[in-house]
């Protein structure tokens, strides 16, 4: 029998496990547990969103996005950039909507991803890789996480309204791990909220 790897995305413990017994311990009785078995370690890691081992694919237009929140001013914002045809387009913005501010930097993460999609459509791009470090960017867009706030609902609706015009490949990278594009998006996000 082929060896299996068990990837737990949501459970008491997350990560890749080598046996069903370990995986079962991590998910049994956990409400809304998310897990799968895979034949290769790479597939298991990809399911978890651990693609930090993947190189940035420069053959396709790509964007890095990040969010930030200024506790003192209650301003949330985003930063990032889109690379297309050798040109870099900076993405930055912020807001003070009270309900959105309750989500702190997550509001910025969502708005940054939307800004990247808007820019891609404006430039006539048909497929893009969006690199992010917060799992919600992909999960809310695809409807895999529950949407109970104005920002997450609007994000899901926006993504679904444009996905026939723009193919988005969401790529999770590890935050603050020295990935140049991610560090730059983080810096631009902080700058957008005055940090």
Tab-separated table of C-alpha atoms in Angstrom:
chain	number	residue	atom	x	y	z
A	1	UNK	CA	0.000	0.000	0.000
A	2	UNK	CA	1.269	3.472	-0.887
A	3	UNK	CA	2.321	5.727	1.960
A	4	UNK	CA	-0.034	8.628	2.639
A	5	UNK	CA	0.499	12.088	4.092
A	6	UNK	CA	-2.329	13.660	6.073
A	7	UNK	CA	-2.610	17.438	5.875
A	8	UNK	CA	-4.697	19.251	8.486
A	9	UNK	CA	-5.688	22.783	7.529
A	10	UNK	CA	-8.074	23.310	10.468
A	11	UNK	CA	-7.967	21.230	13.641
A	12	UNK	CA	-6.582	21.085	17.190
A	13	UNK	CA	-3.180	20.852	15.535
A	14	UNK	CA	-2.367	21.784	11.927
A	15	UNK	CA	0.338	20.538	9.628
A	16	UNK	CA	1.316	17.334	7.842
A	17	UNK	CA	1.055	14.012	9.689
A	18	UNK	CA	2.537	10.662	8.650
A	19	UNK	CA	-0.156	8.421	10.099
A	20	UNK	CA	-3.949	8.428	10.206
A	21	UNK	CA	-3.775	7.977	14.008
A	22	UNK	CA	-1.891	11.302	14.380
A	23	UNK	CA	-4.233	13.051	11.948
A	24	UNK	CA	-7.316	11.677	13.692
A	25	UNK	CA	-6.084	13.043	17.043
A	26	UNK	CA	-5.700	16.477	15.451
A	27	UNK	CA	-9.225	16.599	13.971
A	28	UNK	CA	-11.565	14.249	15.891
A	29	UNK	CA	-14.260	16.311	17.592
A	30	UNK	CA	-12.974	19.601	16.104
A	31	UNK	CA	-15.938	21.548	14.681
A	32	UNK	CA	-15.324	22.469	11.037
A	33	UNK	CA	-12.094	20.464	10.752
A	34	UNK	CA	-10.438	20.576	7.308
A	35	UNK	CA	-8.068	17.790	6.307
A	36	UNK	CA	-7.139	15.531	3.391
A	37	UNK	CA	-4.787	12.689	2.578
A	38	UNK	CA	-2.192	12.897	-0.184
A	39	UNK	CA	0.286	10.566	-1.843
A	40	UNK	CA	3.116	13.133	-1.850
A	41	UNK	CA	4.465	15.526	0.759
A	42	UNK	CA	4.486	18.390	-1.779
A	43	UNK	CA	0.751	17.982	-2.452
A	44	UNK	CA	0.056	17.942	1.297
A	45	UNK	CA	2.088	21.123	1.806
A	46	UNK	CA	0.362	22.795	-1.130
A	47	UNK	CA	-3.048	21.991	0.407
A	48	UNK	CA	-1.874	23.750	3.568
A	49	UNK	CA	-0.865	26.743	1.488
A	50	UNK	CA	2.810	26.207	2.217
A	51	UNK	CA	4.209	27.142	-1.139
A	52	UNK	CA	7.123	29.072	0.291
A	53	UNK	CA	9.292	26.456	-1.360
A	54	UNK	CA	7.914	27.507	-4.743
A	55	UNK	CA	9.771	30.075	-6.765
A	56	UNK	CA	7.990	33.168	-8.007
A	57	UNK	CA	6.708	32.405	-11.510
A	58	UNK	CA	7.793	35.427	-13.526
A	59	UNK	CA	6.319	34.083	-16.766
A	60	UNK	CA	2.884	35.099	-15.602
A	61	UNK	CA	1.772	38.560	-14.400
A	62	UNK	CA	1.934	38.497	-10.602
A	63	UNK	CA	1.073	40.602	-7.591
A	64	UNK	CA	2.074	40.661	-3.937
A	65	UNK	CA	-0.471	42.047	-1.471
A	66	UNK	CA	-0.528	42.688	2.269
A	67	UNK	CA	-2.658	44.500	4.822
A	68	UNK	CA	-1.925	46.653	7.845
A	69	UNK	CA	-3.755	48.437	10.664
A	70	UNK	CA	-2.826	51.521	12.639
A	71	UNK	CA	-4.160	50.994	16.183
A	72	UNK	CA	-3.775	54.676	17.107
A	73	UNK	CA	-5.782	56.083	14.173
A	74	UNK	CA	-8.022	53.030	13.482
A	75	UNK	CA	-7.002	53.205	9.820
A	76	UNK	CA	-6.708	49.947	7.853
A	77	UNK	CA	-4.906	49.790	4.559
A	78	UNK	CA	-3.144	47.725	1.974
A	79	UNK	CA	0.056	47.741	0.029
A	80	UNK	CA	1.524	45.727	-2.754
A	81	UNK	CA	2.405	45.766	-6.402
A	82	UNK	CA	1.552	44.113	-9.676
A	83	UNK	CA	4.280	43.086	-12.131
A	84	UNK	CA	3.309	42.958	-15.785
A	85	UNK	CA	5.458	43.129	-18.933
A	86	UNK	CA	8.478	44.181	-16.894
A	87	UNK	CA	6.621	47.104	-15.286
A	88	UNK	CA	5.737	47.364	-11.593
A	89	UNK	CA	2.442	49.009	-10.602
A	90	UNK	CA	2.274	50.032	-6.922
A	91	UNK	CA	-1.002	49.262	-5.138
A	92	UNK	CA	-1.842	51.268	-2.010
A	93	UNK	CA	-4.930	52.506	-0.233
A	94	UNK	CA	-6.625	52.832	3.142
A	95	UNK	CA	-9.943	53.424	4.850
A	96	UNK	CA	-11.650	54.267	8.138
A	97	UNK	CA	-15.065	52.571	7.832
A	98	UNK	CA	-15.912	51.495	11.390
A	99	UNK	CA	-17.186	48.008	10.532
A	100	UNK	CA	-14.215	47.353	8.238
A	101	UNK	CA	-11.826	48.695	10.903
A	102	UNK	CA	-13.151	46.061	13.333
A	103	UNK	CA	-11.390	43.499	11.110
A	104	UNK	CA	-8.135	45.439	11.518
A	105	UNK	CA	-5.390	44.414	9.030
A	106	UNK	CA	-7.659	41.743	7.491
A	107	UNK	CA	-9.638	44.559	5.814
A	108	UNK	CA	-6.401	45.717	4.221
A	109	UNK	CA	-5.545	42.178	3.083
A	110	UNK	CA	-8.922	41.880	1.322
A	111	UNK	CA	-8.744	45.336	-0.266
A	112	UNK	CA	-5.196	44.670	-1.459
A	113	UNK	CA	-6.247	41.491	-3.226
A	114	UNK	CA	-9.208	43.297	-4.819
A	115	UNK	CA	-6.928	46.150	-5.921
A	116	UNK	CA	-4.605	43.645	-7.624
A	117	UNK	CA	-7.542	42.072	-9.469
A	118	UNK	CA	-8.915	45.498	-10.500
A	119	UNK	CA	-5.505	46.570	-11.816
A	120	UNK	CA	-5.095	43.285	-13.715
A	121	UNK	CA	-8.483	43.744	-15.416
A	122	UNK	CA	-7.669	47.393	-16.194
A	123	UNK	CA	-4.436	46.231	-17.891
A	124	UNK	CA	-6.259	43.537	-19.887
A	125	UNK	CA	-4.546	40.665	-18.058
A	126	UNK	CA	-6.348	37.313	-18.323
A	127	UNK	CA	-4.408	35.287	-15.727
A	128	UNK	CA	-2.467	36.357	-12.644
A	129	UNK	CA	-0.703	34.856	-9.624
A	130	UNK	CA	-1.558	36.686	-6.406
A	131	UNK	CA	0.973	36.015	-3.639
A	132	UNK	CA	-0.369	36.557	-0.106
A	133	UNK	CA	0.523	35.616	3.459
A	134	UNK	CA	-2.962	35.542	5.048
A	135	UNK	CA	-5.047	32.433	4.273
A	136	UNK	CA	-8.375	34.329	4.207
A	137	UNK	CA	-7.382	35.935	0.894
A	138	UNK	CA	-7.955	32.629	-0.867
A	139	UNK	CA	-10.503	31.010	1.455
A	140	UNK	CA	-13.074	33.838	1.409
A	141	UNK	CA	-12.730	34.404	-2.345
A	142	UNK	CA	-13.426	30.733	-3.046
A	143	UNK	CA	-16.196	30.489	-0.457
A	144	UNK	CA	-14.264	28.013	1.710
A	145	UNK	CA	-14.500	30.203	4.829
A	146	UNK	CA	-17.750	31.559	6.255
A	147	UNK	CA	-18.386	35.201	5.367
A	148	UNK	CA	-20.115	37.088	8.171
A	149	UNK	CA	-18.707	40.611	7.839
A	150	UNK	CA	-19.405	43.298	5.267
A	151	UNK	CA	-15.815	43.154	3.970
A	152	UNK	CA	-15.658	39.392	3.488
A	153	UNK	CA	-19.073	39.298	1.780
A	154	UNK	CA	-18.117	42.136	-0.597
A	155	UNK	CA	-14.790	40.424	-1.357
A	156	UNK	CA	-16.476	37.107	-2.212
A	157	UNK	CA	-19.060	38.875	-4.396
A	158	UNK	CA	-16.357	40.881	-6.188
A	159	UNK	CA	-14.170	37.830	-6.879
A	160	UNK	CA	-17.122	35.888	-8.244
A	161	UNK	CA	-18.131	38.796	-10.483
A	162	UNK	CA	-14.697	38.941	-12.172
A	163	UNK	CA	-13.467	35.345	-12.187
A	164	UNK	CA	-14.796	34.683	-15.695
A	165	UNK	CA	-12.694	37.596	-17.008
A	166	UNK	CA	-9.590	36.984	-14.867
A	167	UNK	CA	-8.117	33.639	-13.805
A	168	UNK	CA	-6.593	34.168	-10.352
A	169	UNK	CA	-4.047	31.690	-8.978
A	170	UNK	CA	-3.746	32.303	-5.248
A	171	UNK	CA	-0.279	31.461	-3.912
A	172	UNK	CA	0.375	31.416	-0.152
A	173	UNK	CA	3.806	32.532	0.998
A	174	UNK	CA	5.157	32.592	4.527
A	175	UNK	CA	4.959	36.111	5.984
A	176	UNK	CA	8.122	37.823	7.242
A	177	UNK	CA	10.322	35.084	5.840
A	178	UNK	CA	12.572	37.184	3.627
A	179	UNK	CA	10.557	36.819	0.397
A	180	UNK	CA	11.340	40.138	-1.266
A	181	UNK	CA	7.905	40.759	-2.810
A	182	UNK	CA	6.143	39.981	0.452
A	183	UNK	CA	8.457	42.258	2.456
A	184	UNK	CA	7.828	45.086	-0.039
A	185	UNK	CA	4.038	44.593	0.159
A	186	UNK	CA	4.283	44.677	3.967
A	187	UNK	CA	6.299	47.936	3.853
A	188	UNK	CA	3.819	49.558	1.428
A	189	UNK	CA	0.853	48.436	3.567
A	190	UNK	CA	2.389	49.980	6.694
A	191	UNK	CA	3.168	53.177	4.785
A	192	UNK	CA	-0.492	53.386	3.647
A	193	UNK	CA	-1.690	53.537	7.274
A	194	UNK	CA	1.073	55.862	8.473
A	195	UNK	CA	3.217	53.358	10.374
